[in-house]
Tab-separated table of C-alpha atoms in Angstrom:
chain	number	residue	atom	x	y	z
S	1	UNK	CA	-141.225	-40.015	68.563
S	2	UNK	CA	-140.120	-37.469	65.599
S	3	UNK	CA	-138.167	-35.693	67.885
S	4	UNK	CA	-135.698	-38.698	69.438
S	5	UNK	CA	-135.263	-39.806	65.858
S	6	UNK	CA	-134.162	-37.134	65.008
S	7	UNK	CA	-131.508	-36.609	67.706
S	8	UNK	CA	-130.357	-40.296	66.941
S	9	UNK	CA	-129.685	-39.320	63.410
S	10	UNK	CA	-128.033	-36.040	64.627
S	11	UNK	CA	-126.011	-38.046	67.416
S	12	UNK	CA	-125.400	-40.893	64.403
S	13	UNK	CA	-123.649	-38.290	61.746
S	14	UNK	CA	-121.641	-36.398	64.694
S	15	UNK	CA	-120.502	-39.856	65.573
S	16	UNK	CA	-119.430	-40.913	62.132
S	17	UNK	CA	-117.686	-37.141	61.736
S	18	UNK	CA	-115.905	-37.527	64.381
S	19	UNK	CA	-114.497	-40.862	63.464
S	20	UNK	CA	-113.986	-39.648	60.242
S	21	UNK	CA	-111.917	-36.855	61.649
S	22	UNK	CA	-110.349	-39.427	63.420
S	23	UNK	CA	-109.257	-41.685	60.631
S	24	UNK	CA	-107.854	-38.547	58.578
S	25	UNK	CA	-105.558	-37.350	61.479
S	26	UNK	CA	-104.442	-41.029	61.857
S	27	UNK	CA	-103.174	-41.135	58.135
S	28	UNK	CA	-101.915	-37.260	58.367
S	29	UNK	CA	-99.706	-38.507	61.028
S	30	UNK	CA	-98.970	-41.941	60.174
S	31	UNK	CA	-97.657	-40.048	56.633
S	32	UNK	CA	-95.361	-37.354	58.551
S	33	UNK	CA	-94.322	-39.949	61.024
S	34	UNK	CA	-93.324	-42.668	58.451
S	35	UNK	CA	-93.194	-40.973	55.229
S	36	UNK	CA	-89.642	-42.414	53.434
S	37	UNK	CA	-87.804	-40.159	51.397
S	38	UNK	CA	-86.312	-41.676	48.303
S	39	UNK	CA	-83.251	-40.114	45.607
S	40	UNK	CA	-82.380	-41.556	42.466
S	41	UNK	CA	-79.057	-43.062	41.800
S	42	UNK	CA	-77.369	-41.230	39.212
S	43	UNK	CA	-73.801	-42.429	37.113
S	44	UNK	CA	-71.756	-39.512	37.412
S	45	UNK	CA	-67.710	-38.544	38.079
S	46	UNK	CA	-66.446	-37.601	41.517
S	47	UNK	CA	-62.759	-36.690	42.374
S	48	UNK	CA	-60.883	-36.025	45.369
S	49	UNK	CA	-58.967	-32.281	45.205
S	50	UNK	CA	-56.534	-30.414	47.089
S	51	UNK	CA	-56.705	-26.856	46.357
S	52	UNK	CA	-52.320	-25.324	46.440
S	53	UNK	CA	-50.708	-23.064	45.264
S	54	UNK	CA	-47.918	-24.365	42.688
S	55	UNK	CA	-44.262	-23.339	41.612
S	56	UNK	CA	-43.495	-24.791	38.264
S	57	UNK	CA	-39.958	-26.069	37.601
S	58	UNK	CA	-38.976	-26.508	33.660
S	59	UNK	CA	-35.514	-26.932	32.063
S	60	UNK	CA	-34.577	-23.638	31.058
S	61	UNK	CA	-31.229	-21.459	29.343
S	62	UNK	CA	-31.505	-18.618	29.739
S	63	UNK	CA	-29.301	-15.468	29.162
S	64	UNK	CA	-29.552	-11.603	30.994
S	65	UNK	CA	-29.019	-8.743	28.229
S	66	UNK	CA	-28.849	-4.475	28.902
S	67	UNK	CA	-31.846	-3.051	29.670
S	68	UNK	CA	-33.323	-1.178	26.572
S	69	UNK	CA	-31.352	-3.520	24.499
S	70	UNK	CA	-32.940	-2.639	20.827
S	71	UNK	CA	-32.803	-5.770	18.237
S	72	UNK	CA	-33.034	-5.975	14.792
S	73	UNK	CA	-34.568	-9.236	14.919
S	74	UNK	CA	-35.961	-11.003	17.878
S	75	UNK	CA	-38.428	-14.653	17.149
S	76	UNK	CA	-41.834	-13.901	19.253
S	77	UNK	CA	-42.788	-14.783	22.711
S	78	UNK	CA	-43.808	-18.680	22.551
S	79	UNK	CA	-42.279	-19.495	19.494
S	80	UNK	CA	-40.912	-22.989	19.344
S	81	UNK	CA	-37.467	-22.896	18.201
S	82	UNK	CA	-34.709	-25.809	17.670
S	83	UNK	CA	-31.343	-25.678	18.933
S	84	UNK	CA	-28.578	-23.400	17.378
S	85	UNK	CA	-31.681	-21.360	15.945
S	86	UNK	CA	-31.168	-17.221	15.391
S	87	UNK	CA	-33.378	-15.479	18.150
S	88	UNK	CA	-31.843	-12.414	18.919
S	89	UNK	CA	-30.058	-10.318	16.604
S	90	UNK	CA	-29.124	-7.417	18.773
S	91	UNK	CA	-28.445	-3.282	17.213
S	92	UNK	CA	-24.923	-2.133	17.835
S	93	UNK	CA	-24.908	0.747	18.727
S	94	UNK	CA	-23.118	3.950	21.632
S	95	UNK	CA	-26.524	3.259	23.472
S	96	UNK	CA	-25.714	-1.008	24.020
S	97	UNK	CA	-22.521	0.476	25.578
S	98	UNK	CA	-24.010	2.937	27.661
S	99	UNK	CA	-26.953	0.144	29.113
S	100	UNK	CA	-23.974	-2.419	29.792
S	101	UNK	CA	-21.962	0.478	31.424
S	102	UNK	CA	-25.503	1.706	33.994
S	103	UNK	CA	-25.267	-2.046	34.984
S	104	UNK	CA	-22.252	-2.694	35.730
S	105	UNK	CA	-22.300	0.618	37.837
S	106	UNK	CA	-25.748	-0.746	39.610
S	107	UNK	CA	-23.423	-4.187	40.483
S	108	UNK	CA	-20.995	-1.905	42.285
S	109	UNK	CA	-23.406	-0.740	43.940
S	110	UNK	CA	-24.633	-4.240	45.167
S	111	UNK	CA	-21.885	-5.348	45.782
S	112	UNK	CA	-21.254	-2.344	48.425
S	113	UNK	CA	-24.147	-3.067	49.766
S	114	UNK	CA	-22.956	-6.307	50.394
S	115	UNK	CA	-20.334	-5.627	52.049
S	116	UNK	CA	-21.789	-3.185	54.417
S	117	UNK	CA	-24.706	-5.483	55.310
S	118	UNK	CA	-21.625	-8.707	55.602
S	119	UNK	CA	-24.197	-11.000	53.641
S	120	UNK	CA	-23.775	-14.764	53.797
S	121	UNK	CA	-25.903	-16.682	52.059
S	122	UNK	CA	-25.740	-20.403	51.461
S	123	UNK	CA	-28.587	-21.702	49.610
S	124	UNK	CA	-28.481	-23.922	46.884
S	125	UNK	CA	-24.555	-24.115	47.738
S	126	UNK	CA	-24.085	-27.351	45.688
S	127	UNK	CA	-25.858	-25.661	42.340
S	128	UNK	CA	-23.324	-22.440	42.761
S	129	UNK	CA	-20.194	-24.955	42.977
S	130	UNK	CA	-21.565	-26.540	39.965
S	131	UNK	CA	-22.024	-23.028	38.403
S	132	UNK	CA	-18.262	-22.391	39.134
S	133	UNK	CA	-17.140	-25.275	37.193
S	134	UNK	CA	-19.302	-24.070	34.246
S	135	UNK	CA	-17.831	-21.073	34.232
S	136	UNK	CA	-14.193	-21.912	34.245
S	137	UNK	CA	-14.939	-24.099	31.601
S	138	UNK	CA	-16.495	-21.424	29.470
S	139	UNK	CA	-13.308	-19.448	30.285
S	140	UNK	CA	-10.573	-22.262	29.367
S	141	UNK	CA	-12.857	-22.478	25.996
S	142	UNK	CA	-12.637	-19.111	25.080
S	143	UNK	CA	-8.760	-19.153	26.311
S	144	UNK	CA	-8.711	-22.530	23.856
S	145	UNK	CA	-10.716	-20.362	20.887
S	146	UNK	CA	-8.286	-17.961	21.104
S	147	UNK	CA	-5.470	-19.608	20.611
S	148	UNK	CA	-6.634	-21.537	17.763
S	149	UNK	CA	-7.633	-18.658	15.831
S	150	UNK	CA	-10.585	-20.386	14.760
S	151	UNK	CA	-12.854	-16.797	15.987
S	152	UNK	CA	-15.909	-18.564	14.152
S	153	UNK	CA	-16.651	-20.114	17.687
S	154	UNK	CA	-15.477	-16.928	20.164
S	155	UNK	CA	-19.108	-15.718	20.035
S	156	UNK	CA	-20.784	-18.933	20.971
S	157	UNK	CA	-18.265	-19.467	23.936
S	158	UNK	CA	-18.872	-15.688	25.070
S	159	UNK	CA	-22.711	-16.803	24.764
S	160	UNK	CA	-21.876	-19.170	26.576
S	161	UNK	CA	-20.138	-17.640	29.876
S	162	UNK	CA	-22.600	-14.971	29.810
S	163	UNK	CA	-25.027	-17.253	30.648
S	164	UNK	CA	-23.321	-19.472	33.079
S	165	UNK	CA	-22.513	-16.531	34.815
S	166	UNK	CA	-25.907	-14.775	35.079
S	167	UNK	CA	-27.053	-18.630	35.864
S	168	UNK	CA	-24.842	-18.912	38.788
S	169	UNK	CA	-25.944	-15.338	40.050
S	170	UNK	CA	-29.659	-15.865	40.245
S	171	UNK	CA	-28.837	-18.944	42.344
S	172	UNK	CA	-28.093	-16.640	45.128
S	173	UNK	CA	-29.160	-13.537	43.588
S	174	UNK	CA	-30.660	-10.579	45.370
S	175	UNK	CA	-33.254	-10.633	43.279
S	176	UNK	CA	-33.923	-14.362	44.036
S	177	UNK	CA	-34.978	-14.786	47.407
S	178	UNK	CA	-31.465	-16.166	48.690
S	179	UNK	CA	-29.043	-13.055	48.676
S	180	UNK	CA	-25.799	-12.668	46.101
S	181	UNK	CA	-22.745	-12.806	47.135
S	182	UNK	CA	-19.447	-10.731	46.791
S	183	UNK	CA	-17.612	-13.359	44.212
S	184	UNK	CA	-20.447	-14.022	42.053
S	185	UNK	CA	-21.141	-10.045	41.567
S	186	UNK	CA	-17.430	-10.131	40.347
S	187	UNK	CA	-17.624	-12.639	38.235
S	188	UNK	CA	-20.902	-10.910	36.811
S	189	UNK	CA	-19.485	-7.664	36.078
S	190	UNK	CA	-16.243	-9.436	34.402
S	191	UNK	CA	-18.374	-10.704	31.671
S	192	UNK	CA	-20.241	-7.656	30.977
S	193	UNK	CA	-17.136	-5.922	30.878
S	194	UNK	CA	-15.632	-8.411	28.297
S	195	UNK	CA	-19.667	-8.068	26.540
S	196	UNK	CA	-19.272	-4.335	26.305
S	197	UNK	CA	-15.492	-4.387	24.502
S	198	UNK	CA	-16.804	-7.214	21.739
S	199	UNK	CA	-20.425	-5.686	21.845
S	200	UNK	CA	-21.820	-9.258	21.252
S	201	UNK	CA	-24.958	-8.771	18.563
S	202	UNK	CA	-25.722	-11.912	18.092
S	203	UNK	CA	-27.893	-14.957	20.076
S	204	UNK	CA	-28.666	-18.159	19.229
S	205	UNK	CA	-30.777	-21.039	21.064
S	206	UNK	CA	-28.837	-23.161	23.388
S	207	UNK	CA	-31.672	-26.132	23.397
S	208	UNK	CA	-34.928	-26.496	21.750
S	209	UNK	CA	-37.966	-25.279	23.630
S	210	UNK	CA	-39.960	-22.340	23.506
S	211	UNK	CA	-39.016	-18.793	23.531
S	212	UNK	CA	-39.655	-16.497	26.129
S	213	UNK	CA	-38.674	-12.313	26.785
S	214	UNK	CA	-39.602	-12.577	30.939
S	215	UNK	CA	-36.898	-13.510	33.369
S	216	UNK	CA	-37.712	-13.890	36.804
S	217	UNK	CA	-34.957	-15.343	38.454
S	218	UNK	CA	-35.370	-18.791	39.269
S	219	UNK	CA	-34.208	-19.962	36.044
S	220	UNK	CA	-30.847	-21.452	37.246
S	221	UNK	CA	-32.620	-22.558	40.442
S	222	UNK	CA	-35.618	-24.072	39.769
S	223	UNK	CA	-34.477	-27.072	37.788
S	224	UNK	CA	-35.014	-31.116	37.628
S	225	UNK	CA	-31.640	-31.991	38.822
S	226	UNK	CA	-32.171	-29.793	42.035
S	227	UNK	CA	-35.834	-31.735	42.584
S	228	UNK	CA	-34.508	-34.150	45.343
S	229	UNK	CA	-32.659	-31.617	47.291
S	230	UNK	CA	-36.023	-29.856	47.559
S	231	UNK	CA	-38.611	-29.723	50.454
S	232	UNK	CA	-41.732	-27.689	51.536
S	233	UNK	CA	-40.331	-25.126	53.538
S	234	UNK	CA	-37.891	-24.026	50.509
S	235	UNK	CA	-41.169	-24.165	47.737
S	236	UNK	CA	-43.018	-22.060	50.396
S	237	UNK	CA	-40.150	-19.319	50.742
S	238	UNK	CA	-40.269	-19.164	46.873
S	239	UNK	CA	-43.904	-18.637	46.930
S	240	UNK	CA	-43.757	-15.686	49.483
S	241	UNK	CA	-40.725	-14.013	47.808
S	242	UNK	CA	-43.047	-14.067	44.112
S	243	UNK	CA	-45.743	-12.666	45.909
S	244	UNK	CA	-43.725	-10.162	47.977
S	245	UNK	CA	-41.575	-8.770	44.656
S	246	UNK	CA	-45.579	-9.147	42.337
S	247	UNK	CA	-46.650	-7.144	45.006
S	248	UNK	CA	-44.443	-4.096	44.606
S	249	UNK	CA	-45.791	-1.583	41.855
S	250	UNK	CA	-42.678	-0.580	40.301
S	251	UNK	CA	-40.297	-4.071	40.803
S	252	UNK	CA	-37.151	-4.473	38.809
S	253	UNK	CA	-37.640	-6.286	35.285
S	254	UNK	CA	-34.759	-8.857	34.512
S	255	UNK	CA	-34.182	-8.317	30.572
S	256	UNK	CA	-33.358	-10.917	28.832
S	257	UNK	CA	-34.231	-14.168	26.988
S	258	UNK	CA	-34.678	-18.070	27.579
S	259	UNK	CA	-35.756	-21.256	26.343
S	260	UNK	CA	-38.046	-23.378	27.919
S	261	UNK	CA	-38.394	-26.672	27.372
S	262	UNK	CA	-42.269	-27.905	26.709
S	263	UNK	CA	-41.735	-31.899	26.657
S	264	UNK	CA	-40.820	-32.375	30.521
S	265	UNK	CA	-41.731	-30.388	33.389
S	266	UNK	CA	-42.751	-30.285	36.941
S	267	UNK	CA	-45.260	-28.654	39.056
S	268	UNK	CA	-44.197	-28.637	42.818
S	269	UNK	CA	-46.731	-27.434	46.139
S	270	UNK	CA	-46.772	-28.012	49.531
S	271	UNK	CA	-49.934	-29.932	50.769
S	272	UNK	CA	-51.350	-30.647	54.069
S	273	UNK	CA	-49.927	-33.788	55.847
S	274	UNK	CA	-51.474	-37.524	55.718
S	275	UNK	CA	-52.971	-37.158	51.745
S	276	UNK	CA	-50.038	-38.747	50.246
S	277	UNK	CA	-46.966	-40.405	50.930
S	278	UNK	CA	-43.472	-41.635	49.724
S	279	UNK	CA	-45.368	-45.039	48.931
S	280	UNK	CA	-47.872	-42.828	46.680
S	281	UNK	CA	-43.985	-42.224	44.102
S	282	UNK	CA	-44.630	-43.061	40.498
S	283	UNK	CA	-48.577	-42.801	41.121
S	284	UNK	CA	-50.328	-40.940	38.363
S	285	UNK	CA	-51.863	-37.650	39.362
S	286	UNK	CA	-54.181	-34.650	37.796
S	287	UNK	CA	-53.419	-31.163	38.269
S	288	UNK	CA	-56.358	-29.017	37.713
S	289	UNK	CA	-55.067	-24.992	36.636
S	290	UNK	CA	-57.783	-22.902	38.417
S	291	UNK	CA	-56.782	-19.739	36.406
S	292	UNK	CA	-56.181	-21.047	33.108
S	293	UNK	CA	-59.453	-22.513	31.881
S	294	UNK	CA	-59.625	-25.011	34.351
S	295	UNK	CA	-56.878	-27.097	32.090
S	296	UNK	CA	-56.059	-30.138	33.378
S	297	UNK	CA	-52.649	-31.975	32.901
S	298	UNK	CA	-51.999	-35.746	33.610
S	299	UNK	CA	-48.629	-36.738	35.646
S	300	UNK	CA	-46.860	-38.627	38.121
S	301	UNK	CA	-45.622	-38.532	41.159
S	302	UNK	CA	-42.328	-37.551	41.013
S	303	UNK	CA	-40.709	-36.636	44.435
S	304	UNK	CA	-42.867	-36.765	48.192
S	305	UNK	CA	-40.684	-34.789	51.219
S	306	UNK	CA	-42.889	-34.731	54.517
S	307	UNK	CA	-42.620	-31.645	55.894
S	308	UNK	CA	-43.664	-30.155	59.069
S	309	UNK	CA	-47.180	-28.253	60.657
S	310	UNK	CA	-46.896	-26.290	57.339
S	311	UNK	CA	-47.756	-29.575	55.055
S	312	UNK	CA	-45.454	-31.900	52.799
S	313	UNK	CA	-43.803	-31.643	49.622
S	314	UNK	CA	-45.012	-33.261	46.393
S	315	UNK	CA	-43.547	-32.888	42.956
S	316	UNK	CA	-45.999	-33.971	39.625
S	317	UNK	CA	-43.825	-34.843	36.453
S	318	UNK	CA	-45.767	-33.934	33.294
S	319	UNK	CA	-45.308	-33.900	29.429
S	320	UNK	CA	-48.756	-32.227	28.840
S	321	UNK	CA	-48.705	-28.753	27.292
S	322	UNK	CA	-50.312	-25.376	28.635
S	323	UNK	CA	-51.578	-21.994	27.265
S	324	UNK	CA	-48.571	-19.874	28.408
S	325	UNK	CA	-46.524	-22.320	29.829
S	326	UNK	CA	-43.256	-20.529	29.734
S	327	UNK	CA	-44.415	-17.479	31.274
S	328	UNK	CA	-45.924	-18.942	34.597
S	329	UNK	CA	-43.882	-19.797	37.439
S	330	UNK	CA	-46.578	-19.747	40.242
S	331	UNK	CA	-50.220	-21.375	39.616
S	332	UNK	CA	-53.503	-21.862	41.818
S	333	UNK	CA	-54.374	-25.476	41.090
S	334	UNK	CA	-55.844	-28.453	42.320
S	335	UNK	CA	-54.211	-31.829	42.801
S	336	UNK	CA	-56.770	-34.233	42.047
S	337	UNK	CA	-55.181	-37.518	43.492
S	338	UNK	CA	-58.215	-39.814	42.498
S	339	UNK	CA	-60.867	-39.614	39.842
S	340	UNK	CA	-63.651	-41.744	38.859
S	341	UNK	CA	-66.898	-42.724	37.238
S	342	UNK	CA	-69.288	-44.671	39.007
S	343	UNK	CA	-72.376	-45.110	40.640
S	344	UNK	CA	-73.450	-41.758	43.475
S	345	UNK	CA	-75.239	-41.438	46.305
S	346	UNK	CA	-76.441	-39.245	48.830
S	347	UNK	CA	-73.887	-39.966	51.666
S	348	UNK	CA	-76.349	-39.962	54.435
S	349	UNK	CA	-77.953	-43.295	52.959
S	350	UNK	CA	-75.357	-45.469	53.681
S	351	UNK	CA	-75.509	-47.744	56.828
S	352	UNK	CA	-73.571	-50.742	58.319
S	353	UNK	CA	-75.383	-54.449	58.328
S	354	UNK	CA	-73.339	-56.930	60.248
S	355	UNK	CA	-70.312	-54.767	59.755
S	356	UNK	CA	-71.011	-54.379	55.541
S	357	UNK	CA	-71.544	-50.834	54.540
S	358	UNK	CA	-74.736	-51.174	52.234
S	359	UNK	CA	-77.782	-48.499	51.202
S	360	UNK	CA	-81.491	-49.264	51.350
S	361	UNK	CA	-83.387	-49.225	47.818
S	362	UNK	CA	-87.058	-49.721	46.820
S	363	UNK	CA	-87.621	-52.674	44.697
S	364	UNK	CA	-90.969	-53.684	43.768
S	365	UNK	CA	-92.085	-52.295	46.998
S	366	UNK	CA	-90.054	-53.626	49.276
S	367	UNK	CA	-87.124	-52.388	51.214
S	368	UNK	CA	-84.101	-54.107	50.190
S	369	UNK	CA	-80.530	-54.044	51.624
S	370	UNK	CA	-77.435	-53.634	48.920
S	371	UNK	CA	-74.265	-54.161	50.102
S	372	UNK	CA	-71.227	-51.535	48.253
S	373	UNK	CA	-67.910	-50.528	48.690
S	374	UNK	CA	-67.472	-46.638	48.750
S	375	UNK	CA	-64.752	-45.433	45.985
S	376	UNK	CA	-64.765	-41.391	46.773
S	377	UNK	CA	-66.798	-39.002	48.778
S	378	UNK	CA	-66.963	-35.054	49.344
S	379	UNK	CA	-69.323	-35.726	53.054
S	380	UNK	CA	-72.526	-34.418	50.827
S	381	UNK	CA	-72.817	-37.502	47.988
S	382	UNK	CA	-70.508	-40.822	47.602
S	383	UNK	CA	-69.608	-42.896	44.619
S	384	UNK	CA	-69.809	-46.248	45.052
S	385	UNK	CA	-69.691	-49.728	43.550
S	386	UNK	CA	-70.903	-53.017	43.580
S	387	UNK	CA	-69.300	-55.976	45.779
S	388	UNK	CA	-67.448	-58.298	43.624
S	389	UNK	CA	-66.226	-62.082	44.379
S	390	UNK	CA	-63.056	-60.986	46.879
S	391	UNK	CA	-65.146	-58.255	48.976
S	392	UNK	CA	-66.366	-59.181	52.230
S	393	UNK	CA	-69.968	-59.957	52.313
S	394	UNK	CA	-70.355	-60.454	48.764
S	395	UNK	CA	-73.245	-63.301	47.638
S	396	UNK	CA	-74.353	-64.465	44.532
S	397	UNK	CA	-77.744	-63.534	46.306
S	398	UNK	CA	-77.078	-59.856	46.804
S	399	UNK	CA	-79.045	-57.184	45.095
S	400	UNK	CA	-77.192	-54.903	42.558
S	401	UNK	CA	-77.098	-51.288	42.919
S	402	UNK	CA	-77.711	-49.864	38.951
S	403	UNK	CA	-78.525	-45.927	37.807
S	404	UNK	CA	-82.261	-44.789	38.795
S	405	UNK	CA	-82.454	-46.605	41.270
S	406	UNK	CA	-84.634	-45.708	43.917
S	407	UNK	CA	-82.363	-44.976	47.016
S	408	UNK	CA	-83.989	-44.711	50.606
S	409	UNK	CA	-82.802	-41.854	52.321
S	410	UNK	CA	-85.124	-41.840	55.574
S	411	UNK	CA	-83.128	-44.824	56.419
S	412	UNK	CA	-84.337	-44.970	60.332
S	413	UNK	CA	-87.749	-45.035	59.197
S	414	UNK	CA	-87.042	-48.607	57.336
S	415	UNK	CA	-86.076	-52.118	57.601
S	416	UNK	CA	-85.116	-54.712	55.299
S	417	UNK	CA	-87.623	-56.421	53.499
S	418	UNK	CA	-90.571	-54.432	54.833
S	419	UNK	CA	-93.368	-53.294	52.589
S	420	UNK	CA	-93.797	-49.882	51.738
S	421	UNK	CA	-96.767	-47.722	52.479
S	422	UNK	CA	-98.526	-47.112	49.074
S	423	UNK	CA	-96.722	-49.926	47.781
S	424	UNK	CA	-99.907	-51.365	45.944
């Protein structure tokens, strides 16, 4: 009798092990199988970015000058000046003569190889028509000065065709990325030849802006009234020939000064096709600079070309300022073409309910359904926001989507209005 008791209460507690054993696995498994993971909403910004490369395009006068000129007084790199301000006061001296002389020797040179190589280069041809008039007026003036006797004014008008004519060769200059031709080397070397017999000493600013000692060339070129005219493939040839002459250890220096003006200006880059488009003109815009502190400037779209495989065209008009503004030409930046605050979520939350995108959330331990409208996404989290009156599916009876909540991210593992494990 002791014996078979004792096996029934050994049989009883392997029995009620087992089951045991049983019961545990069932829970282990029914936890892996339908455990729900859940995020927290969080209010946060989110902005949609497209990473260029950027020419910037300013209004700016600028005049060449000898190389090694030595001033007496010269106003400092960035300085804002006012128009008809001293900024240059330049020494004269045997050593101005012999600089003006070495350059007009190096133009003959040019201008042999020109002819050798039988250049013929059109780019830009309306802006170097437009620099021909300028020039014949600055000649008639000084002709008109002259003649008056009033030699007050000859130095501003010599300024003045100096410039126009250094203007007009950097439009097609060879050390632009279009060529120089025959005439315009001419007309060059005439003016430093009429420099080097008046040995002008004196410079004064044309327009107000800021002051700057580095000339690279696309000062007559890259300017607002030429932004129409533009298109990707001509922004992308500027690009390569920056990075082509940055590239070289010992490239040519242009000396000289200019004035660039701060108030207005224009940052220009070729991105791909389909982001924006002509109907995106006059939208506002946010240009992130990648390599100066991350600043970001506020604009508007100014000018949209499509271009081909290579990308389009867009052109940002600004009035924001920048650390160094007048010595950059080319910029890595980011064109952030929509930016807002809002409601995030992890992307892979959101499904479709009767053709409404919506997320699942835990309230009170239920699974609810929340219909939204998705503002911005980068594929790993959205922002989103809340149906209002005109968006399909909205009801007075829909839940509202607020910060913390609790988001359902295991969304196959849920339906709407089903109680949660754990729940209670």
């Amino acid at each position: 009798m002791g014996k078979k008791s004792k096996k029934k209460r050994n049989s009883s507690i392997h029995i009620i092990t087992i089951l045991f054993a049983a019961v545990c696995i069932a829970y282990i498994f029914r936890y892996f199988a339908y455990k729900v993971e859940i995020e927290m909403v969080k209010y946060d910004s989110m902005e949609n970015t497209i990473a260029a490369q950027a020419v910037l395009i300013k209004n700016e006068w600028s005049m060449t000058l000898p190389v090694g000129t030595a001033a007496d007084y010269k106003a400092n790199e960035g300085d804002r000046v006012s128009t008809g301000k001293q900024i240059l006061k330049i020494t004269k001296s045997d050593g101005a003569d012999e600089n003006i002389s070495l350059k007009i020797a190096k133009i003959n040179e040019r201008i042999e190889e020109i002819k050798k190589a039988e250049a013929d280069n059109a780019f830009f041809a309306a802006d170097q028509k437009k620099m021909d008039a300028n020039i014949q007026d600055s000649v008639n003036e000084i002709k008109t000065v002259t003649k008056s006797g009033d030699f007050s004014k000859l130095e501003e008008a010599k300024s003045e065709l100096a410039a126009n004519v250094y203007k007009k060769s950097l439009v097609a200059g060879t050390d632009s990325f279009s060529g120089q031709n025959i005439e315009q080397l001419m007309n060059e070397k005439a003016t430093l030849e009429q420099m080097q017999k008046n040995n002008l000493n004196v410079i004064y600013a044309r327009t107000s802006g800021l002051v700057s000692y580095e000339l690279d060339g696309y000062e007559a070129v890259l300017r607002p009234e030429s932004i129409q005219e533009l298109k990707a493939s001509s922004i992308l040839e500027i690009i390569n020939a920056i990075t082509e002459k940055s590239s070289k250890k010992k490239a040519e220096k242009i000396e000289g000064v200019k004035i660039v003006d701060n108030f207005e200006w224009y940052i220009a880059a070729v991105i791909p096709n389909g982001l924006l488009s002509k109907d995106d003109i006059g939208k506002a815009i946010l240009v992130r600079f990648k390599d100066i502190d991350n600043t970001v400037v506020s604009g508007t779209l100014k000018h949209f070309n499509e271009g081909d495989e290579k990308g389009s065209l867009v052109v940002v008009r600004t009035d924001e300022q920048l650390k160094n503004f007048q010595r950059i030409r080319t910029a890595n930046v980011e064109i952030i073409t929509k930016h807002e605050e809002g409601l995030i979520i992890p992307t892979k939350c959101i499904v479709e309910k009767e053709g409404i995108k919506g997320i699942f959330i835990e309230r009170s331990g239920m699974v609810r359904f929340v219909p939204i409208k998705i503002s911005i996404t980068d594929g790993k989290e959205t922002l989103v926001n809340n149906l209002d009156k005109d968006d399909k599916g909205y009801s007075s009876k829909n839940y509202v989507l607020k910060p913390f909540d609790r988001v359902i991210t295991t969304v196959n593992k849920v339906k709407e209005n089903q109680m949660l494990p754990g729940a209670f």
